[in-house]
mmCIF file of C-alpha atoms and ligand atoms in Angstrom:
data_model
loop_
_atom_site.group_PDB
_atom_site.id
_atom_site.type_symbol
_atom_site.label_atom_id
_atom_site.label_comp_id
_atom_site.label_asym_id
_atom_site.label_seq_id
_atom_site.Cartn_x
_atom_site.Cartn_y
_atom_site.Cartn_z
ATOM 1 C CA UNK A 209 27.605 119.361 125.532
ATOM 2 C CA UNK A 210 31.126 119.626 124.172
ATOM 3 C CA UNK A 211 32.893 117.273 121.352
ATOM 4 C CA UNK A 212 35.547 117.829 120.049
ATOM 5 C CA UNK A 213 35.952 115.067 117.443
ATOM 6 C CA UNK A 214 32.131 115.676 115.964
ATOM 7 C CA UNK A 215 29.503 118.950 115.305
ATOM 8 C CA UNK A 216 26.811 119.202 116.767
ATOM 9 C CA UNK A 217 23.580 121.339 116.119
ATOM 10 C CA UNK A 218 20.321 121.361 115.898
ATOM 11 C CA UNK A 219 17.552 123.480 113.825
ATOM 12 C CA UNK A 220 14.607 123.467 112.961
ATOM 13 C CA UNK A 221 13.897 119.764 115.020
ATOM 14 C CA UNK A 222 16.829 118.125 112.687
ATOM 15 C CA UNK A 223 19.537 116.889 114.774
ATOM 16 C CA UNK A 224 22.929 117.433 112.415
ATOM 17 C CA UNK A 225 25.725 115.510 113.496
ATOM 18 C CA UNK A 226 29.088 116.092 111.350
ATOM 19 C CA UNK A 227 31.897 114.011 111.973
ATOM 20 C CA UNK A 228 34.882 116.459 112.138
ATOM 21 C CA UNK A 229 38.366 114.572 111.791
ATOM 22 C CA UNK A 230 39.250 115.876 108.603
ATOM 23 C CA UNK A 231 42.734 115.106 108.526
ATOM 24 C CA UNK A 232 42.198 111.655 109.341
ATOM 25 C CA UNK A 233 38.984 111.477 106.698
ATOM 26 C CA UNK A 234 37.193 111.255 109.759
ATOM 27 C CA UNK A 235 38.639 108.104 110.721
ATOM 28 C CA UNK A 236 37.448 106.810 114.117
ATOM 29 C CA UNK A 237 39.696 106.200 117.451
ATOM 30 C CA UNK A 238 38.111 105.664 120.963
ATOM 31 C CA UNK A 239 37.450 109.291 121.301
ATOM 32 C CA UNK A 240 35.375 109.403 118.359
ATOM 33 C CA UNK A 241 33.214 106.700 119.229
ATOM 34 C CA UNK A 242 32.321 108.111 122.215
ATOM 35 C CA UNK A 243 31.371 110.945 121.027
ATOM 36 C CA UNK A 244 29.178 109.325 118.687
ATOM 37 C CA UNK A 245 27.696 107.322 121.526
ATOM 38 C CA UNK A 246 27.463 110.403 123.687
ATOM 39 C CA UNK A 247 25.354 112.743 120.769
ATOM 40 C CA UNK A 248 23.422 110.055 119.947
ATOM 41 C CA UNK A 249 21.974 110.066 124.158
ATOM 42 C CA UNK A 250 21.513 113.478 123.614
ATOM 43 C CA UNK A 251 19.084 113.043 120.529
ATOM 44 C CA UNK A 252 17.387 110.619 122.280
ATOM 45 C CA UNK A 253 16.627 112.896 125.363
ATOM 46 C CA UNK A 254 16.075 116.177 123.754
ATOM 47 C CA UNK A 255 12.269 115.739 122.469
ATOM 48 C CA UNK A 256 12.916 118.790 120.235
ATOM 49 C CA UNK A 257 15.002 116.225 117.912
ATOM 50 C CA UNK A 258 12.714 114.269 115.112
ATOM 51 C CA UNK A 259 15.592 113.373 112.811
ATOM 52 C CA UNK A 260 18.985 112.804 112.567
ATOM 53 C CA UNK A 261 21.445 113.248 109.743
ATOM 54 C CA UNK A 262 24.813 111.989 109.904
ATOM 55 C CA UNK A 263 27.524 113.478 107.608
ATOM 56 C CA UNK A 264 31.287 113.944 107.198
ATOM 57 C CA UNK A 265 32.629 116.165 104.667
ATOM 58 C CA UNK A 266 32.954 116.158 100.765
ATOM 59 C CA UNK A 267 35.751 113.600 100.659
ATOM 60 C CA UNK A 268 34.891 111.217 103.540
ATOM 61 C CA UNK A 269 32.082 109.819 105.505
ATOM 62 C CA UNK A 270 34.171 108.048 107.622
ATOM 63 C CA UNK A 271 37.148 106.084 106.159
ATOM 64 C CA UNK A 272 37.010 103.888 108.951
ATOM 65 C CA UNK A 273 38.133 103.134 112.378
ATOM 66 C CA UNK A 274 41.545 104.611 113.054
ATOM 67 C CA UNK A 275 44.182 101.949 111.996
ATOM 68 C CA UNK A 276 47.257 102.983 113.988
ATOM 69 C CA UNK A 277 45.684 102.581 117.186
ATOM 70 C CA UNK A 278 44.327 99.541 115.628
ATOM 71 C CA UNK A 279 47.675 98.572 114.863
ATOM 72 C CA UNK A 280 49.443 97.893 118.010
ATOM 73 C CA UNK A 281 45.822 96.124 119.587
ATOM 74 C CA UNK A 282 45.656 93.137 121.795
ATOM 75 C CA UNK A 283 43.560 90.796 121.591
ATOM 76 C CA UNK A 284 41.971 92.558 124.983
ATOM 77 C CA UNK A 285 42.074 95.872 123.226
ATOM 78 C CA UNK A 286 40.550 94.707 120.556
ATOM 79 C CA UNK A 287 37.907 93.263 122.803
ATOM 80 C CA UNK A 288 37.373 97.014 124.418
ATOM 81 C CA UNK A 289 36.992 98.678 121.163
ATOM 82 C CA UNK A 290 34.263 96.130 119.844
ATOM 83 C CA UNK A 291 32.358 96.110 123.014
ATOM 84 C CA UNK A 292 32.645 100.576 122.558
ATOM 85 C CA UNK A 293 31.668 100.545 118.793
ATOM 86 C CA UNK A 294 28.522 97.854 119.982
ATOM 87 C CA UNK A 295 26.984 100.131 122.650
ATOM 88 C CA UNK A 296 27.497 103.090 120.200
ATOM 89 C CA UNK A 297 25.995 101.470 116.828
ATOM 90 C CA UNK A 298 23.582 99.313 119.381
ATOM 91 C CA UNK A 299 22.506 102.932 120.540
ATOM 92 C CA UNK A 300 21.750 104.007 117.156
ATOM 93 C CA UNK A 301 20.080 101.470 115.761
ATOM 94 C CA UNK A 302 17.541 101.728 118.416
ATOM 95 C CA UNK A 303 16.928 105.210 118.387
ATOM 96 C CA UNK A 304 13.598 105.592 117.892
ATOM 97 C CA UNK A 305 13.629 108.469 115.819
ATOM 98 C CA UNK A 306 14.524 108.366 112.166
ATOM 99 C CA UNK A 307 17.968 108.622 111.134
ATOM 100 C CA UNK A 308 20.108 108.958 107.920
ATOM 101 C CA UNK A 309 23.501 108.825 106.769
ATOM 102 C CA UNK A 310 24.301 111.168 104.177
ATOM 103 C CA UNK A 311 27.678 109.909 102.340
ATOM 104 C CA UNK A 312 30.021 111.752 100.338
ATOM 105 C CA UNK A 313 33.074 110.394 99.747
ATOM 106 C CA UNK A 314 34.755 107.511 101.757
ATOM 107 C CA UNK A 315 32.486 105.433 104.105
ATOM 108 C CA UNK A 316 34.437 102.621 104.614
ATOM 109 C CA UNK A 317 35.120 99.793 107.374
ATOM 110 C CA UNK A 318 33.429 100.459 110.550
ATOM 111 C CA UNK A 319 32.295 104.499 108.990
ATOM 112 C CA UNK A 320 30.373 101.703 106.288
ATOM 113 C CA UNK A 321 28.981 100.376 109.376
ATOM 114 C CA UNK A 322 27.654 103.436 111.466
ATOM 115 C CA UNK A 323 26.089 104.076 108.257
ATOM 116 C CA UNK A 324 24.597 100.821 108.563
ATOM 117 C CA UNK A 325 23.203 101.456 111.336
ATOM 118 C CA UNK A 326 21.075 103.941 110.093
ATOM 119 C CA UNK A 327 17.405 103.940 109.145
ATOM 120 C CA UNK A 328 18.268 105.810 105.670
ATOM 121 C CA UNK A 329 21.816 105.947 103.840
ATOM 122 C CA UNK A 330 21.898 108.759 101.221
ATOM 123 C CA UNK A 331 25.065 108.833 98.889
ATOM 124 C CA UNK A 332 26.657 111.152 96.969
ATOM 125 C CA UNK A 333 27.752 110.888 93.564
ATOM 126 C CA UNK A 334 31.370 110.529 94.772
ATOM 127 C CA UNK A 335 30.748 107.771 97.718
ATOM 128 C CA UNK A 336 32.879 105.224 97.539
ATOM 129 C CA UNK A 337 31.463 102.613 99.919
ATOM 130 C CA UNK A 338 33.381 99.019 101.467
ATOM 131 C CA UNK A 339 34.290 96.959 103.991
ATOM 132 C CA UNK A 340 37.652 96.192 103.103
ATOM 133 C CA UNK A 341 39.073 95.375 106.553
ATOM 134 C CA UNK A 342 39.785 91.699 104.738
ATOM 135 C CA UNK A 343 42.820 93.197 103.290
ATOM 136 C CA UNK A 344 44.081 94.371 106.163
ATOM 137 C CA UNK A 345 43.970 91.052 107.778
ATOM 138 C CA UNK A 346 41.448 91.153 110.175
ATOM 139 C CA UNK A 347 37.370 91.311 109.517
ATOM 140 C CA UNK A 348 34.504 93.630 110.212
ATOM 141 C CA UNK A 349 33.911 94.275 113.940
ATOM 142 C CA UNK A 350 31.071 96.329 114.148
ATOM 143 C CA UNK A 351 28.691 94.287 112.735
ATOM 144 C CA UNK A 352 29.553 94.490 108.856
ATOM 145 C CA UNK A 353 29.448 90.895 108.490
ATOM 146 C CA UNK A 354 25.631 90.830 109.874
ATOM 147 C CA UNK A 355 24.006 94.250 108.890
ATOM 148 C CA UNK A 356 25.398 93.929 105.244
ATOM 149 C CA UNK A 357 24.344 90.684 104.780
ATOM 150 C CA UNK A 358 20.934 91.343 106.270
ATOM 151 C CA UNK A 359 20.297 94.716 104.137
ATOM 152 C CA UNK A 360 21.723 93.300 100.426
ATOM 153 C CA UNK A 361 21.688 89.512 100.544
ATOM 154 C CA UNK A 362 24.891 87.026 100.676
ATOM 155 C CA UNK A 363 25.637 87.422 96.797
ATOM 156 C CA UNK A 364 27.001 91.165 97.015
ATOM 157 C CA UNK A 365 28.086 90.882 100.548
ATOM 158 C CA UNK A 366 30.534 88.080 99.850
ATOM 159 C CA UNK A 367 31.691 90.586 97.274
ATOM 160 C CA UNK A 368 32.223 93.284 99.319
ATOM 161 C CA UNK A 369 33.237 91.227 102.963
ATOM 162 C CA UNK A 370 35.512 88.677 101.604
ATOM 163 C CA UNK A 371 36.966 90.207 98.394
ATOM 164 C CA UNK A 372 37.651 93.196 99.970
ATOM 165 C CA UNK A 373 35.772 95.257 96.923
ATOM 166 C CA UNK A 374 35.055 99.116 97.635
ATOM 167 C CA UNK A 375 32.258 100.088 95.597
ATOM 168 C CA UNK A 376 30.947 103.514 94.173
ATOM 169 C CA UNK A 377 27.314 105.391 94.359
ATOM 170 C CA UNK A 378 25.632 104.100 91.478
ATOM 171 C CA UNK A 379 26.397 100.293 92.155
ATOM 172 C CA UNK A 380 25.586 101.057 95.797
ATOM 173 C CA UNK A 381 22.249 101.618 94.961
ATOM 174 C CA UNK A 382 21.785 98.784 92.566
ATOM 175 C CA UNK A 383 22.389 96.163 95.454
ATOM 176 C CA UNK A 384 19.677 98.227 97.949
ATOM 177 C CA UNK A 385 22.815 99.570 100.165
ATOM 178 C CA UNK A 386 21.996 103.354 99.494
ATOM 179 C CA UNK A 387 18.307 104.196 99.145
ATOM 180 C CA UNK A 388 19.415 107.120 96.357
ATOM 181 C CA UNK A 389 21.819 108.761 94.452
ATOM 182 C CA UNK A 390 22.329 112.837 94.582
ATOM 183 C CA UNK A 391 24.601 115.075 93.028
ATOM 184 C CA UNK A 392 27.551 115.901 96.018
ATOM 185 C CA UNK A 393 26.696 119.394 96.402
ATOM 186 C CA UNK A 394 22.759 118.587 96.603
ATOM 187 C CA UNK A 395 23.407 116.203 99.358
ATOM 188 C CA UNK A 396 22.820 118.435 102.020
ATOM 189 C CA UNK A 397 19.689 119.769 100.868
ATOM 190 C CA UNK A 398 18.200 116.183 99.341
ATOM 191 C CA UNK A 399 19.137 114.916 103.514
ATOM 192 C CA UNK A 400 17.557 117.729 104.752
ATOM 193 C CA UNK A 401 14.514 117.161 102.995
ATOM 194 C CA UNK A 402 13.859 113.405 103.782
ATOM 195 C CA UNK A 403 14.439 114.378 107.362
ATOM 196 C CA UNK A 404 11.924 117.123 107.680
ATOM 197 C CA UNK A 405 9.683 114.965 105.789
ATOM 198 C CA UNK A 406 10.290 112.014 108.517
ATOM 199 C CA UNK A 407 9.852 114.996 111.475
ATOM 200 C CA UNK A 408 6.573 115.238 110.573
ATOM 201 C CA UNK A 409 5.382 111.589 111.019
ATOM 202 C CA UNK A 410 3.772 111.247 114.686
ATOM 203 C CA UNK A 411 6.563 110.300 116.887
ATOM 204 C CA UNK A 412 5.046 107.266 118.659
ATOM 205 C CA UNK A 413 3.471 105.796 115.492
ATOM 206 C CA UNK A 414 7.202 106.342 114.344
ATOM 207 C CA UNK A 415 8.944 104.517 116.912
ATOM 208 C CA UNK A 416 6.736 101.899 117.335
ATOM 209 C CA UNK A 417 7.161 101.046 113.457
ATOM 210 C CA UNK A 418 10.976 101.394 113.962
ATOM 211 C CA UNK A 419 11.022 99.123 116.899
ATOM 212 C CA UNK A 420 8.989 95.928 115.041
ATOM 213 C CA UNK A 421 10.946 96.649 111.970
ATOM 214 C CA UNK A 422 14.279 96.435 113.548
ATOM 215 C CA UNK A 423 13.236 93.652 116.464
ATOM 216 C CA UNK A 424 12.054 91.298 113.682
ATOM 217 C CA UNK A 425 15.055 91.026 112.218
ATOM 218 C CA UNK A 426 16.463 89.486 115.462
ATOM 219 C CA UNK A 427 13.887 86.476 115.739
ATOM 220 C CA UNK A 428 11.400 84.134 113.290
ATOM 221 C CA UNK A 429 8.178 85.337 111.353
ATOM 222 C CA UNK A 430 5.895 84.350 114.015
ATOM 223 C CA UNK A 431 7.686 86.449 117.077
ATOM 224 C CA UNK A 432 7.853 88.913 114.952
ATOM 225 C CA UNK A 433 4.441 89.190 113.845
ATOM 226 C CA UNK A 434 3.632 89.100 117.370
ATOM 227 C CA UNK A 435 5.468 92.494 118.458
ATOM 228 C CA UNK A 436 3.294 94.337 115.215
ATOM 229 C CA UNK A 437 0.235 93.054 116.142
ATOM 230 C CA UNK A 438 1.381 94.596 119.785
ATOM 231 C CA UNK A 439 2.781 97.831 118.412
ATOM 232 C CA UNK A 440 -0.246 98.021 116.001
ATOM 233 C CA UNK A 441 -2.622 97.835 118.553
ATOM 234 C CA UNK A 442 -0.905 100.331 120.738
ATOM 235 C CA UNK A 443 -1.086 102.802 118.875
ATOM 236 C CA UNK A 444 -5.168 102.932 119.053
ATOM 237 C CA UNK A 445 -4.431 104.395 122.767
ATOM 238 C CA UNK A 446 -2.623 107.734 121.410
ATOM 239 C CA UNK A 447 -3.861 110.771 120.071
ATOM 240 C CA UNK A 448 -2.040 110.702 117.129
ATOM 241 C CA UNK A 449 -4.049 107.680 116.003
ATOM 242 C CA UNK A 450 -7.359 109.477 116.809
ATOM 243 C CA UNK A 451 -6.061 112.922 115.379
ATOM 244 C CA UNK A 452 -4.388 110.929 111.688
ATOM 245 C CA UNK A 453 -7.875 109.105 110.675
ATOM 246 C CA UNK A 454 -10.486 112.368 112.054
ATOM 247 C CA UNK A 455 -8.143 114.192 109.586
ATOM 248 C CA UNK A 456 -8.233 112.352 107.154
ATOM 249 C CA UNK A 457 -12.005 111.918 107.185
ATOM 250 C CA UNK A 458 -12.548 115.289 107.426
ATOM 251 C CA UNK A 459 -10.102 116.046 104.450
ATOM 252 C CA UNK A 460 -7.649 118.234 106.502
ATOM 253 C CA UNK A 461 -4.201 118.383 107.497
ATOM 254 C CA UNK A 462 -3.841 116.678 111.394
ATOM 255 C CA UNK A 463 -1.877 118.419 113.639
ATOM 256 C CA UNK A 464 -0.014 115.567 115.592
ATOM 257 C CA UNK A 465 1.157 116.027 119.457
ATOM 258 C CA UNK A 466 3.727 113.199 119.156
ATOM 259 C CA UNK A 467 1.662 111.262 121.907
HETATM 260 N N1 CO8 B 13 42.756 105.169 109.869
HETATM 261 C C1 CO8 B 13 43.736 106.071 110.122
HETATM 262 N N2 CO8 B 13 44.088 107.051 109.278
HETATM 263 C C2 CO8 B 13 43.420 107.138 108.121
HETATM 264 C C3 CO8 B 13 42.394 106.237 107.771
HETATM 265 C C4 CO8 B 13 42.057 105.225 108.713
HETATM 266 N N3 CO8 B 13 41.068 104.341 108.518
HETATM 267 N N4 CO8 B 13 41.932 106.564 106.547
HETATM 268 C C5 CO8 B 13 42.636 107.631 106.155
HETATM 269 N N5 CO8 B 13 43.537 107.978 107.091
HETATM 270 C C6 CO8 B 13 44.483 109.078 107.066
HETATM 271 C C7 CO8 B 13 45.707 108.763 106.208
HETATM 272 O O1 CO8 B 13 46.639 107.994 106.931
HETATM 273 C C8 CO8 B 13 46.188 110.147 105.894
HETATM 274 O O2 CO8 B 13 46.847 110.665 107.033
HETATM 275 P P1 CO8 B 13 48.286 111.402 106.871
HETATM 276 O O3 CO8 B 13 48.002 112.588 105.975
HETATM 277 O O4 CO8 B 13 48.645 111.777 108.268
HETATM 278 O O5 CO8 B 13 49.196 110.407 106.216
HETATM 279 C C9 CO8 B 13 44.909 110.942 105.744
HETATM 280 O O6 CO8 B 13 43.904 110.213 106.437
HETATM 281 C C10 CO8 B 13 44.471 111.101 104.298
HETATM 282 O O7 CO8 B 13 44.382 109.810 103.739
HETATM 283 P P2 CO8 B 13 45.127 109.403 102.376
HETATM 284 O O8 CO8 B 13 46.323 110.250 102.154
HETATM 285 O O9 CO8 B 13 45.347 107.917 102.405
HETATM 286 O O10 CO8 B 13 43.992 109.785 101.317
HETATM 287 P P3 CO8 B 13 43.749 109.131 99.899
HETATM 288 O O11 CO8 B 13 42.715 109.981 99.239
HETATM 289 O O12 CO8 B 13 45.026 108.892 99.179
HETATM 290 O O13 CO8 B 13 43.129 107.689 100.220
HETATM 291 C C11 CO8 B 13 41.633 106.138 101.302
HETATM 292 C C12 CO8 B 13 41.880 107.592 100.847
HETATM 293 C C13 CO8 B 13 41.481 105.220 100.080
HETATM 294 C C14 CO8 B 13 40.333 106.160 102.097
HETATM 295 C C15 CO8 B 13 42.803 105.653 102.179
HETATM 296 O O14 CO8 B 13 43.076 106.647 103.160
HETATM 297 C C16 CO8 B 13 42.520 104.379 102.880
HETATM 298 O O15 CO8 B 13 42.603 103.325 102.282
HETATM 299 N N6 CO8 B 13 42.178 104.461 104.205
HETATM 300 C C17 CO8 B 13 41.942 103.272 105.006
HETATM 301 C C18 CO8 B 13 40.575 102.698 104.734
HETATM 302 C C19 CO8 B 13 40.348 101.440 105.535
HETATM 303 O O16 CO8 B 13 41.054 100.457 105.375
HETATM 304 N N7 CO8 B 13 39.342 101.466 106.407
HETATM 305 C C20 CO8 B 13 39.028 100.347 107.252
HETATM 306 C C21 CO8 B 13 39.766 100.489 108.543
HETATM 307 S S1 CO8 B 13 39.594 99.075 109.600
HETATM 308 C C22 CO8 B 13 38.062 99.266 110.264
HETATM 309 O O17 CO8 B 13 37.344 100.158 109.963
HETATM 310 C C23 CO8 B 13 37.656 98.223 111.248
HETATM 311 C C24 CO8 B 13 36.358 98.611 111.909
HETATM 312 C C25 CO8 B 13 36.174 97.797 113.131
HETATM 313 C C26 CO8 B 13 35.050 98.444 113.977
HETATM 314 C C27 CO8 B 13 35.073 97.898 115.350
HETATM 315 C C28 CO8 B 13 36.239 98.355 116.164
HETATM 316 C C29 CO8 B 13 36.434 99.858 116.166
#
């Protein structure tokens, strides 16, 4: 398929997908969020794909959503754009294969919040990382306000959402928002690695986990208890299961058929 605001390849069962605005630090208008929403369908349909990275360049993630179109919106535009960005980052979240965000440089406003919606964020000792849409008089619209808050608790949030505050590698991984810290020109390879190591993990066990992880955060303890129990038990009707533990008992590596 063709994009022309995003690359696209794959190797070695790692989906790469490199947002490619560089003039703009990657900043994202309609187009771009389509394309997002359009690669990620493809991952989901190509069962050569185990992982996904997501990267920008050295200076920018994503610095955001594009202001000047942002600049002249309606209140109907507006409503357009949200309702895109929410079937894109909806899309994502709920892929069920394991995704990262590898950040160098900016990943700001709704490029914070792609990122977000990613199973893994990786940063880069230069990322620079905020939701600073506050000071530009309006408020996150692709879920900041809820993923944030949900990932590092209300204390650093309110920090971040309602002062505005843009904050760099090291104290992103103090409050939990990154899950490590690698030198910029490592970040590549360190992304690469986590994903082949995910790629390896039998698919169904892996989106099974993915889904009660991620549906439990929309309902109480109990309901959520109730769709691992389901997924847990599941998973005693795949091969994968039967081929993990017979390996392991017999002290060898298994060779999983993703089914
Ligand atoms: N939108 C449009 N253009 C941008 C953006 C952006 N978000 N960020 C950078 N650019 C452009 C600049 O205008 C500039 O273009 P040009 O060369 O044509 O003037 C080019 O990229 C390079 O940027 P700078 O010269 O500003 O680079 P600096 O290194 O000096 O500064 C910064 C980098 C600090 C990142 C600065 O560019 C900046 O503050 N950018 C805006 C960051 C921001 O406020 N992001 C939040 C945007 S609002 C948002 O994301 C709402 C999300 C809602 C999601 C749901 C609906 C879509």
């Amino acid at each position: 398929m063709e994009y022309k605001t995003i690359l696209f390849s794959v190797k070695d069962g790692i989906a790469w997908i490199r947002f490619n605005r560089p003039k703009k630090l990657n900043a994202m208008n309609a187009q771009v969020i389509t394309e997002i929403e359009r690669v990620i369908v493809e991952c989901e349909s190509n069962d050569e794909i185990k992982a996904v990275i997501m990267i920008g360049n050295e200076k920018a993630f994503i610095a955001g959503a594009d202001i000047k179109p942002l600049s002249d919106a309606d209140v109907n535009s507006a409503f357009r754009l949200v309702e895109l960005t929410t079937r894109m980052q909806e899309r994502l979240a709920d892929l069920p294969k394991p995704t990262i965000a590898a950040i160098s440089g900016f990943a700001l406003g709704g490029g914070l919040e792609v990122a977000l919606c990613c199973d893994f964020r990786l940063a880069a000792e230069n990322a620079v990382l905020g939701l600073p849409e506050i000071t530009l008089g309006i408020i996150p619209g692709g879920g900041g306000t809820q993923r944030l808050t949900r990932l590092v608790g209300l204390g650093p949030a309110a920090e971040m959402l309602l002062a505005g505050v843009t904050i760099k590698a090291e104290k992103a991984l103090s409050i939990g928002l990154v899950t490590e810290v690698v030198p910029v020109d490592q970040l590549e390879i360190k992304a690469e690695d986590l994903a082949m190591r995910l790629a390896v993990i039998p698919a169904v066990a892996m989106k099974a986990c993915k889904t009660a992880m991620r549906s439990g955060l929309n309902c109480g303890l109990k309901e959520g208890l109730r769709i691992e129990e389901m997924a847990f038990c599941m998973l005693f009707g795949t091969l994968d299961q039967k081929e993990g533990m017979k390996a392991f008992l017999e002290k060898r590596k298994p060779k999983f058929l993703g089914k």
